[in-house]
Amino acid sequence: MVFVHRNLANVVAHTDLNCLSVVQFAIDVLRVEHIIVCGHYGCSGVPPALRRERVGLSDNWLRHVQDVRERIPRASRPVHESHQVDRLCELT
């Protein structure tokens, strides 16, 4: 069985009651034994977060991605933006 929950920029936040409800339902009701958190490269939500571009209501959600970026020491950040996007895709 595959039970899927998706959201913008592949973010799993501890404050996201929708995501937490999906996981709890999958475990307690559907008796899912294995949970896979899977992101992907080329996520279209990451570049605006990286550039701090305003995209509307989604800005609130993309703040989670910006928070992750701010936790990466500057010396450890890739130089090229495409590599920064890939790294954030891996970390969020």
XYZ file of C-alpha atoms in Angstrom:
92
model
C 0.000 0.000 0.000
C 1.171 3.518 -0.764
C -0.313 6.418 1.194
C 1.022 9.781 0.008
C 1.131 13.253 1.530
C 2.690 16.058 -0.497
C 3.336 19.734 0.059
C 5.277 22.674 -1.303
C 9.078 22.321 -1.204
C 8.978 18.873 0.415
C 8.909 20.378 3.892
C 8.063 18.304 6.946
C 7.607 20.775 9.781
C 6.847 19.872 13.381
C 4.128 22.539 13.373
C 2.308 21.189 10.293
C -0.808 19.615 11.757
C -1.884 18.329 8.349
C 1.341 16.368 7.843
C 1.358 15.142 11.425
C -2.268 14.023 11.077
C -1.453 12.104 7.896
C 1.438 10.294 9.600
C -0.602 9.535 12.704
C -3.522 8.238 10.598
C -1.212 6.098 8.492
C 0.382 4.519 11.562
C -2.590 4.175 13.915
C -5.460 3.534 11.520
C -3.911 2.040 8.399
C -1.158 0.218 10.326
C 1.563 1.441 7.955
C 4.864 -0.027 9.127
C 7.338 1.941 7.008
C 7.342 5.665 6.292
C 9.543 7.176 3.614
C 10.172 10.900 3.535
C 11.195 11.604 -0.028
C 12.165 14.900 -1.588
C 13.534 15.579 -5.042
C 15.997 17.702 -6.934
C 14.588 20.467 -9.096
C 11.973 21.401 -6.513
C 10.403 24.616 -7.761
C 9.752 25.874 -4.229
C 13.418 26.023 -3.245
C 14.825 28.691 -5.630
C 12.385 31.424 -4.517
C 13.195 30.607 -0.890
C 16.914 30.720 -1.637
C 16.600 34.090 -3.379
C 14.092 35.398 -0.815
C 11.677 36.147 -3.644
C 8.125 37.029 -2.730
C 5.681 34.524 -4.210
C 2.566 35.296 -2.188
C 0.923 33.224 0.518
C 3.526 30.510 -0.027
C 6.170 32.820 1.472
C 5.026 31.693 4.917
C 5.646 28.049 4.079
C 8.917 28.649 2.232
C 10.253 30.327 5.361
C 11.015 26.795 6.594
C 13.448 26.374 3.685
C 15.039 29.747 4.426
C 15.471 28.720 8.069
C 17.361 25.607 6.962
C 19.606 27.698 4.697
C 20.418 30.085 7.539
C 21.618 27.161 9.653
C 24.261 26.261 7.073
C 27.521 28.076 7.868
C 28.472 30.443 5.033
C 31.804 28.684 4.571
C 29.948 25.422 3.912
C 27.519 26.823 1.327
C 28.149 25.915 -2.301
C 29.244 28.836 -4.468
C 26.938 28.302 -7.450
C 23.207 28.834 -6.983
C 22.293 25.560 -8.707
C 24.394 23.676 -6.163
C 22.814 25.672 -3.332
C 19.365 24.676 -4.611
C 20.410 21.013 -4.752
C 21.828 21.202 -1.222
C 18.633 22.742 0.160
C 16.601 20.054 -1.599
C 18.700 17.488 0.277
C 18.373 19.205 3.648
C 14.670 20.122 3.686
